[in-house]
């Protein structure tokens, strides 16, 4: 289907005030990767088995079969590109990770690197990479998600046979969740309590065969696949490994939604006037979309920053220096929660901004939003993550007060209460001033929690645990405030180091200002309670936020164009490059099998009888 | 399935501090209706065709057929109960309106009362009620949703034949949305621009035949079903009629989610300790659930209040007094938006509070949340509704300033700026003081918008329209603040007039206080900017909110039990009365057809070939 670009959308592109190509280069950093990404997009376009436009109209069984085929194709591609990680990630993004074997690829294969001995790796890794065995990651049980120490599944070492006996004795210990892999996997990494000589050593991962390799039937009893005979695992790195993943995931989910909505928004008209106004011209509509464009770019710079930190820490740890691990862990917990939460809220907001069309499955928006929601629960439930980050902050506050050294990113906890000296709305475009305000607010909130815990303890809380729980709602807020600060800092630092044309710099300033003022406006009460801003200042922030809309308005579509997300990736009737939304919707509806016949079979079974008396009477 | 109640849930029920029966009587007002509702629940339980537990595991075609059968059953029931409106509404609530012919029943049949002549009604109403014709409500077009004046479909009166020619000439004019009815409906109420003698009279409803009554095939050309020959319609009441509906809808959607989540939450354990703690004991978990319990009760009293207002206004209008119509319209627009928005946010929050289990289709939570989201878009898109309410408030502010009489509910706009005299957290349990604060905040916000519009105009906005648009984000917030005030007032007034036991009164006080303090905490910035509360006072509000948790905690389950929502209605593996969540989930998973065979057929088609070389090598 080759269509002329919708004139409204063309107008949007023509109104941009910056060079899209320049921005694309900022986004993809080096030209080589950008080109490679384009090649991979072409590859997907030319490979029908990877397309997903029919998914909404398939039965679950058909969806499963198609996802299997896509999964095989991904592994074929992985072989062809010699397992180049960047290439594989790019390919997965192009198909929204919507294929079988994703966890086998993204969790199980890397797990050998982190969790297995060299001998184990030598045996299993090639089999995994060639899809000769397919494994799931089975940690969560029906009754146990977040709190792993209580997992019920046991792995008991039998000294006589030198084997492990795995046992899920109860309903609640049933492994529950490893999704679509349930049908395809031959093996699983099973998290189980390790028992040796009557002593429990806590949860350990076991590689277990689940299905016959002969006929794919589940084994009569789940037995241990021989992974290691010594019964001890070094759990090296398992906690670090989560770090990279969420940032990629969230990125993908967030951006797609933005791109889709902006394009759709621009092409939609509705309202009074000779020619109806474009709905994106309404300030309320901009309010629904633009903050999420800014968020998308903040995630971009955060990812870059996190990669740097991650590499630096890995190097340190390779040299035996683990002193920054707790900080890394806390930062990644808080940011995991913040980013997935923002992705959830952003995807939903953007979906709602598309009106009824956003509810269509073929808009892809409901699916993207569901994905974002899953991110909030999986890989560390968000509230639990915020609490983890929060507890670390409380410890650091104590450390600061005791005069101990703390990481750069939390030294602000030691500063005295801060009152902003911003004197006009335009000063909210000054990153240094704004960051000071964010620091002041986060510090005040963390101190407030600490104080409240002391008070609860003084007022007779049973124990420290109770004092902590009685402050946990506030602690979540405080951890979030810290994470927002961290995100904004990474965004500001990223923008500050760019060398770009003045045109593009102006856009980045607007995006950064929007990100900051939007956060202030949403949580103005916290800035006011902290005494960091006055009521007048928060109102200036809101004014400045609306002011950025005028900079972003003519560039909204071009900003998302710069991501170069091809149609085959967005997979949405609303988000196509040509913006011919109505034609696409109409064509998509034709694919619904229920629309293939003029009269649904159920008519003959159910309705005909009922309606048969009508005719005589009309 | 008859199971013992889960001990954790039983413990919850035993810990309640009030009489559930007393509360049920408050909820259902008269004992007769409460009993009738129970009879209807029994009827649904005993009528398998009405059950929906298999829906997640059916194909779309099977779902359609089952929904058709449920629809026929509903009409059978309607005949049996002689079209008693309350009975029909109760039945629909029991099946979440998840059946065919819902719009035929809820929109089309009532439309005859409001839109058609006596002659038309005499002919068509009996046919509709006996399902001899089945109609959809076709207003939205592919290109036109909110702004109806721009509908493209035309109905041209042909004076020679005395017929109307209906025409949807373009892609964008295609009627798009009347959902599942597309396959079953023989007719539709089509909104079209009426043209007579070359003059356009704006959108009017036409009753149009779509399908052959012989064989159910779509008619070759969509022609006019003879509805009226004179070409003029009195659009009596069409604007009022929306009023009742949203309140019912929102009610249903909101409550179900609450009930489900609370039950599930109570039975879930996870965390340190000998026996793991119940997750509902965490303050953060209470923060996710309890405000929505309060919201549920606020909706209850709002509905009662709205019914009274509606009846009073209808009486006035029957006597020819239309003076309160604009006010009624504005209130219903703002409350429609607020209630559906809260339902959306509440359903999502509660779903997330259930962790991974909340993502299961069989938890019903994703479906309930989607339904709530649809309510935000359909029947008046929420932003557009807030703007409508907001414009009315601006007019009323002008009226107040000009000394003209305004409705009681907005007289507060004339009061001077207000500063709360609350001196301790406990005073946030005083409804009068709290309502004053809500009034002060809403008034300040509306005044702020008015001022800003003046400034924009002075600063050279092209016209009033532009000045208005430049303030529309703030106007939406202001309209929401007013609607929150209205909701809280209705809640407070409802609670004030109750005569209940002290035990129950204590609960209602806690719920009302929670509703108020939660709203303050969420929007503390607005109260601070308005100068109504100080930073310290907003922190007291947050403290008082947490305080209410201790009252609600032992009563959470009992509060939702009082709604007497039977299992067949909640239709959720998480929300069953017996709380045996894990057994239910396990049983539900068995119903998935893909789990019926041990090896999925796709294995033979796709995987076998790939895996066949493995065995030799392990
Ligand atoms: C789409 C999807 C895919 C998944 N894939 C996999 C997979 O491949 N393999 C796998 O092993 N698992 C998988 N999971 C499971 C996932 O890891 C768990 O859902 C997650 O760990 C959360 O646990 P839970 O569902 O038991 O929620 P719970 O931990 O029961 O959370 C329920 C509620 O309790 C609260 N809560 C729990 N503990 C605390 C606490 N200590 N303090 C305060 N509040 C608390 C939470 O905040 C939440 O509101 C998947 C989940 C989803 C949704
Ligand atoms: C589940 C479902 C069932 C439905 N069933 C029916 C049915 O049976 N019959 C039927 O006729 N229709 C039905 N509809 C359609 C529904 O009535 C429309 O979706 C609704 O009127 C909104 O219109 P829209 O989708 O065109 O959104 P739009 O009006 O295009 O809204 C898109 C965006 O533009 C913004 N916007 C639009 N106008 C303005 C303005 N003036 N000022 C500021 N912002 C504006 C909105 O806020 C929104 O963010 C259904 C919709 C859904 C989701």
Tab-separated table of N, CA, C and O and ligand atoms in Angstrom, chain A residues 268-272 279 282-285 288 352-357 359, chain B residues 103 107 136-147 175-179 181 373-374 377-384 387 468-469, ligand 2:
chain	number	residue	atom	x	y	z
A	268	UNK	N	-6.028	14.239	13.132
A	268	UNK	CA	-7.429	14.274	13.526
A	268	UNK	C	-7.943	15.702	13.545
A	268	UNK	O	-7.301	16.601	14.064
A	269	UNK	N	-9.101	15.875	12.990
A	269	UNK	CA	-9.761	17.160	13.083
A	269	UNK	C	-11.070	17.009	13.826
A	269	UNK	O	-11.702	15.968	13.787
A	270	UNK	N	-11.524	18.047	14.484
A	270	UNK	CA	-12.803	17.975	15.164
A	270	UNK	C	-13.065	19.265	15.894
A	270	UNK	O	-12.298	19.638	16.773
A	271	UNK	N	-14.097	19.957	15.539
A	271	UNK	CA	-14.419	21.193	16.235
A	271	UNK	C	-14.952	22.225	15.261
A	271	UNK	O	-15.013	21.980	14.056
A	272	UNK	N	-15.306	23.367	15.786
A	272	UNK	CA	-15.935	24.391	14.954
A	272	UNK	C	-14.965	24.950	13.914
A	272	UNK	O	-13.765	24.667	13.958
A	279	UNK	N	-7.218	18.610	16.227
A	279	UNK	CA	-7.387	18.523	17.681
A	279	UNK	C	-6.075	18.822	18.396
A	279	UNK	O	-6.083	19.272	19.542
A	282	UNK	N	-5.693	22.179	20.184
A	282	UNK	CA	-6.265	22.487	21.496
A	282	UNK	C	-5.192	22.367	22.568
A	282	UNK	O	-4.452	21.383	22.608
A	283	UNK	N	-5.161	23.329	23.444
A	283	UNK	CA	-4.172	23.292	24.520
A	283	UNK	C	-4.340	22.031	25.386
A	283	UNK	O	-3.355	21.408	25.810
A	284	UNK	N	-5.604	21.639	25.615
A	284	UNK	CA	-5.840	20.443	26.440
A	284	UNK	C	-5.285	19.193	25.776
A	284	UNK	O	-4.812	18.281	26.445
A	285	UNK	N	-5.339	19.174	24.448
A	285	UNK	CA	-4.803	18.020	23.724
A	285	UNK	C	-3.281	18.012	23.827
A	285	UNK	O	-2.662	16.966	24.015
A	288	UNK	N	-2.093	16.543	26.912
A	288	UNK	CA	-2.113	15.075	26.978
A	288	UNK	C	-0.912	14.451	26.278
A	288	UNK	O	-0.521	13.343	26.620
A	352	UNK	N	-5.915	7.579	25.540
A	352	UNK	CA	-7.152	8.305	25.753
A	352	UNK	C	-7.213	9.541	24.854
A	352	UNK	O	-8.288	9.973	24.457
A	353	UNK	N	-6.068	10.096	24.552
A	353	UNK	CA	-6.032	11.284	23.701
A	353	UNK	C	-6.495	10.968	22.282
A	353	UNK	O	-6.812	11.877	21.521
A	354	UNK	N	-6.493	9.704	21.917
A	354	UNK	CA	-6.943	9.329	20.572
A	354	UNK	C	-8.438	9.058	20.526
A	354	UNK	O	-8.944	8.594	19.503
A	355	UNK	N	-9.145	9.329	21.610
A	355	UNK	CA	-10.593	9.121	21.612
A	355	UNK	C	-10.925	7.663	21.333
A	355	UNK	O	-10.154	6.764	21.688
A	356	UNK	N	-12.040	7.462	20.673
A	356	UNK	CA	-12.475	6.097	20.382
A	356	UNK	C	-11.444	5.303	19.600
A	356	UNK	O	-11.252	4.110	19.836
A	357	UNK	N	-10.756	5.957	18.675
A	357	UNK	CA	-9.786	5.230	17.849
A	357	UNK	C	-8.693	4.573	18.689
A	357	UNK	O	-8.157	3.538	18.303
A	359	UNK	N	-9.061	3.052	21.325
A	359	UNK	CA	-9.553	1.810	21.929
A	359	UNK	C	-9.496	0.649	20.942
A	359	UNK	O	-9.681	-0.505	21.323
B	103	UNK	N	-27.474	-1.889	23.771
B	103	UNK	CA	-27.793	-0.530	23.321
B	103	UNK	C	-29.210	-0.468	22.761
B	103	UNK	O	-29.895	0.542	22.893
B	107	UNK	N	-30.620	2.295	24.834
B	107	UNK	CA	-30.570	3.563	24.101
B	107	UNK	C	-31.723	3.675	23.111
B	107	UNK	O	-32.388	4.699	23.031
B	136	UNK	N	-29.319	-0.470	16.287
B	136	UNK	CA	-28.082	0.106	16.825
B	136	UNK	C	-28.268	1.617	16.929
B	136	UNK	O	-29.212	2.179	16.377
B	137	UNK	N	-27.343	2.248	17.632
B	137	UNK	CA	-27.359	3.699	17.725
B	137	UNK	C	-26.132	4.224	16.991
B	137	UNK	O	-25.014	4.102	17.483
B	138	UNK	N	-26.356	4.767	15.793
B	138	UNK	CA	-25.235	5.090	14.912
B	138	UNK	C	-25.075	6.594	14.773
B	138	UNK	O	-25.677	7.240	13.924
B	139	UNK	N	-24.269	7.134	15.634
B	139	UNK	CA	-24.033	8.573	15.626
B	139	UNK	C	-22.615	8.867	15.150
B	139	UNK	O	-22.400	9.567	14.170
B	140	UNK	N	-21.619	8.311	15.850
B	140	UNK	CA	-20.220	8.579	15.527
B	140	UNK	C	-19.877	8.115	14.117
B	140	UNK	O	-20.293	7.051	13.679
B	141	UNK	N	-19.091	8.938	13.427
B	141	UNK	CA	-18.572	8.555	12.115
B	141	UNK	C	-17.066	8.368	12.222
B	141	UNK	O	-16.451	8.852	13.163
B	142	UNK	N	-16.516	7.700	11.236
B	142	UNK	CA	-15.081	7.438	11.284
B	142	UNK	C	-14.313	8.738	11.526
B	142	UNK	O	-13.358	8.779	12.294
B	143	UNK	N	-14.754	9.808	10.902
B	143	UNK	CA	-14.038	11.074	11.023
B	143	UNK	C	-14.636	12.055	12.014
B	143	UNK	O	-14.101	13.146	12.196
B	144	UNK	N	-15.736	11.707	12.665
B	144	UNK	CA	-16.419	12.677	13.521
B	144	UNK	C	-16.997	12.041	14.762
B	144	UNK	O	-17.918	11.240	14.683
B	145	UNK	N	-16.444	12.429	15.886
B	145	UNK	CA	-16.934	11.896	17.146
B	145	UNK	C	-17.572	12.977	17.981
B	145	UNK	O	-18.784	13.130	18.013
B	146	UNK	N	-16.740	13.765	18.584
B	146	UNK	CA	-17.204	14.755	19.539
B	146	UNK	C	-18.045	15.856	18.900
B	146	UNK	O	-19.089	16.231	19.417
B	147	UNK	N	-17.576	16.353	17.777
B	147	UNK	CA	-18.201	17.568	17.257
B	147	UNK	C	-19.299	17.222	16.245
B	147	UNK	O	-19.067	17.120	15.037
B	175	UNK	N	-20.399	5.449	9.307
B	175	UNK	CA	-20.762	5.278	10.706
B	175	UNK	C	-19.862	4.202	11.307
B	175	UNK	O	-19.743	3.102	10.767
B	176	UNK	N	-19.255	4.533	12.406
B	176	UNK	CA	-18.211	3.671	12.945
B	176	UNK	C	-18.345	3.611	14.452
B	176	UNK	O	-18.301	4.627	15.116
B	177	UNK	N	-18.594	2.460	14.980
B	177	UNK	CA	-18.538	2.202	16.419
B	177	UNK	C	-19.675	1.380	16.989
B	177	UNK	O	-19.474	0.736	18.013
B	178	UNK	N	-20.889	1.438	16.387
B	178	UNK	CA	-21.948	0.748	17.129
B	178	UNK	C	-21.664	-0.744	17.339
B	178	UNK	O	-22.528	-1.599	17.265
B	179	UNK	N	-20.468	-1.042	17.628
B	179	UNK	CA	-19.910	-2.283	18.156
B	179	UNK	C	-20.546	-3.567	17.701
B	179	UNK	O	-20.881	-3.739	16.533
B	181	UNK	N	-23.242	-4.740	17.757
B	181	UNK	CA	-24.558	-4.691	17.130
B	181	UNK	C	-24.467	-4.760	15.616
B	181	UNK	O	-25.429	-5.099	14.955
B	373	UNK	N	-12.436	2.739	31.018
B	373	UNK	CA	-11.780	3.629	30.067
B	373	UNK	C	-12.716	4.024	28.935
B	373	UNK	O	-12.734	5.175	28.500
B	374	UNK	N	-13.492	3.055	28.461
B	374	UNK	CA	-14.435	3.366	27.388
B	374	UNK	C	-15.425	4.434	27.861
B	374	UNK	O	-15.814	5.317	27.094
B	377	UNK	N	-14.424	7.985	27.199
B	377	UNK	CA	-14.483	8.490	25.821
B	377	UNK	C	-15.911	8.572	25.310
B	377	UNK	O	-16.314	9.565	24.706
B	378	UNK	N	-16.681	7.515	25.554
B	378	UNK	CA	-18.023	7.445	24.984
B	378	UNK	C	-18.984	8.341	25.762
B	378	UNK	O	-18.691	8.781	26.867
B	379	UNK	N	-20.103	8.621	25.155
B	379	UNK	CA	-21.141	9.462	25.780
B	379	UNK	C	-20.605	10.808	26.246
B	379	UNK	O	-20.933	11.266	27.345
B	380	UNK	N	-19.769	11.410	25.413
B	380	UNK	CA	-19.221	12.713	25.754
B	380	UNK	C	-17.799	12.564	26.239
B	380	UNK	O	-17.579	12.171	27.385
B	381	UNK	N	-16.845	12.877	25.379
B	381	UNK	CA	-15.431	12.706	25.727
B	381	UNK	C	-15.119	13.576	26.951
B	381	UNK	O	-15.557	14.715	27.051
B	382	UNK	N	-14.363	13.013	27.895
B	382	UNK	CA	-14.210	13.662	29.202
B	382	UNK	C	-13.662	15.093	29.158
B	382	UNK	O	-14.183	15.975	29.838
B	383	UNK	N	-12.607	15.308	28.391
B	383	UNK	CA	-12.050	16.665	28.340
B	383	UNK	C	-13.108	17.649	27.849
B	383	UNK	O	-13.253	18.749	28.399
B	384	UNK	N	-13.808	17.230	26.816
B	384	UNK	CA	-14.843	18.092	26.255
B	384	UNK	C	-15.938	18.352	27.298
B	384	UNK	O	-16.474	19.462	27.398
B	387	UNK	N	-14.635	20.850	29.829
B	387	UNK	CA	-14.624	22.191	29.250
B	387	UNK	C	-16.025	22.795	29.242
B	387	UNK	O	-16.206	23.983	29.502
B	468	UNK	N	-9.655	31.922	25.420
B	468	UNK	CA	-10.245	30.762	26.085
B	468	UNK	C	-9.351	29.539	25.907
B	468	UNK	O	-9.023	28.837	26.872
B	469	UNK	N	-8.917	29.284	24.684
B	469	UNK	CA	-8.099	28.090	24.471
B	469	UNK	C	-6.805	28.161	25.273
B	469	UNK	O	-6.354	27.165	25.823
C	2	LIG	C1	-16.389	1.282	23.474
C	2	LIG	C2	-17.030	2.375	22.678
C	2	LIG	C3	-18.353	2.216	22.265
C	2	LIG	C4	-18.979	3.186	21.478
C	2	LIG	N1	-20.276	2.994	21.066
C	2	LIG	C5	-20.868	3.913	20.226
C	2	LIG	C6	-22.195	3.707	19.692
C	2	LIG	O1	-22.852	2.705	20.001
C	2	LIG	N2	-22.716	4.608	18.825
C	2	LIG	C7	-22.020	5.710	18.478
C	2	LIG	O2	-22.551	6.497	17.699
C	2	LIG	N3	-20.758	5.947	18.947
C	2	LIG	C8	-20.168	5.074	19.808
C	2	LIG	N4	-18.879	5.287	20.287
C	2	LIG	C9	-18.118	6.449	19.834
C	2	LIG	C10	-17.996	7.544	20.875
C	2	LIG	O3	-19.212	8.200	21.008
C	2	LIG	C11	-16.868	8.494	20.429
C	2	LIG	O4	-15.651	7.775	20.529
C	2	LIG	C12	-16.823	9.741	21.285
C	2	LIG	O5	-17.874	10.569	20.945
C	2	LIG	C13	-15.497	10.523	21.129
C	2	LIG	O6	-15.315	10.879	19.812
C	2	LIG	P1	-13.984	10.496	19.023
C	2	LIG	O7	-13.689	9.069	19.254
C	2	LIG	O8	-14.148	10.962	17.660
C	2	LIG	O9	-12.832	11.319	19.760
C	2	LIG	P2	-12.370	12.785	19.384
C	2	LIG	O10	-13.497	13.710	19.572
C	2	LIG	O11	-11.682	12.782	18.078
C	2	LIG	O12	-11.317	13.009	20.544
C	2	LIG	C14	-9.922	12.836	20.342
C	2	LIG	C15	-9.195	13.852	21.205
C	2	LIG	O13	-9.522	15.161	20.789
C	2	LIG	C16	-9.927	15.948	21.870
C	2	LIG	N5	-10.966	16.901	21.457
C	2	LIG	C17	-11.973	16.695	20.575
C	2	LIG	N6	-12.728	17.814	20.484
C	2	LIG	C18	-12.187	18.731	21.324
C	2	LIG	C19	-12.517	20.083	21.687
C	2	LIG	N7	-13.556	20.703	21.155
C	2	LIG	N8	-11.720	20.709	22.599
C	2	LIG	C20	-10.667	20.086	23.159
C	2	LIG	N9	-10.335	18.816	22.846
C	2	LIG	C21	-11.077	18.147	21.939
C	2	LIG	C22	-10.464	14.969	22.902
C	2	LIG	O14	-10.340	15.502	24.183
C	2	LIG	C23	-9.571	13.760	22.680
C	2	LIG	O15	-8.421	13.894	23.465
C	2	LIG	C24	-18.245	4.340	21.099
C	2	LIG	C25	-16.929	4.500	21.551
C	2	LIG	C26	-16.310	3.545	22.326
C	2	LIG	C27	-14.887	3.744	22.763
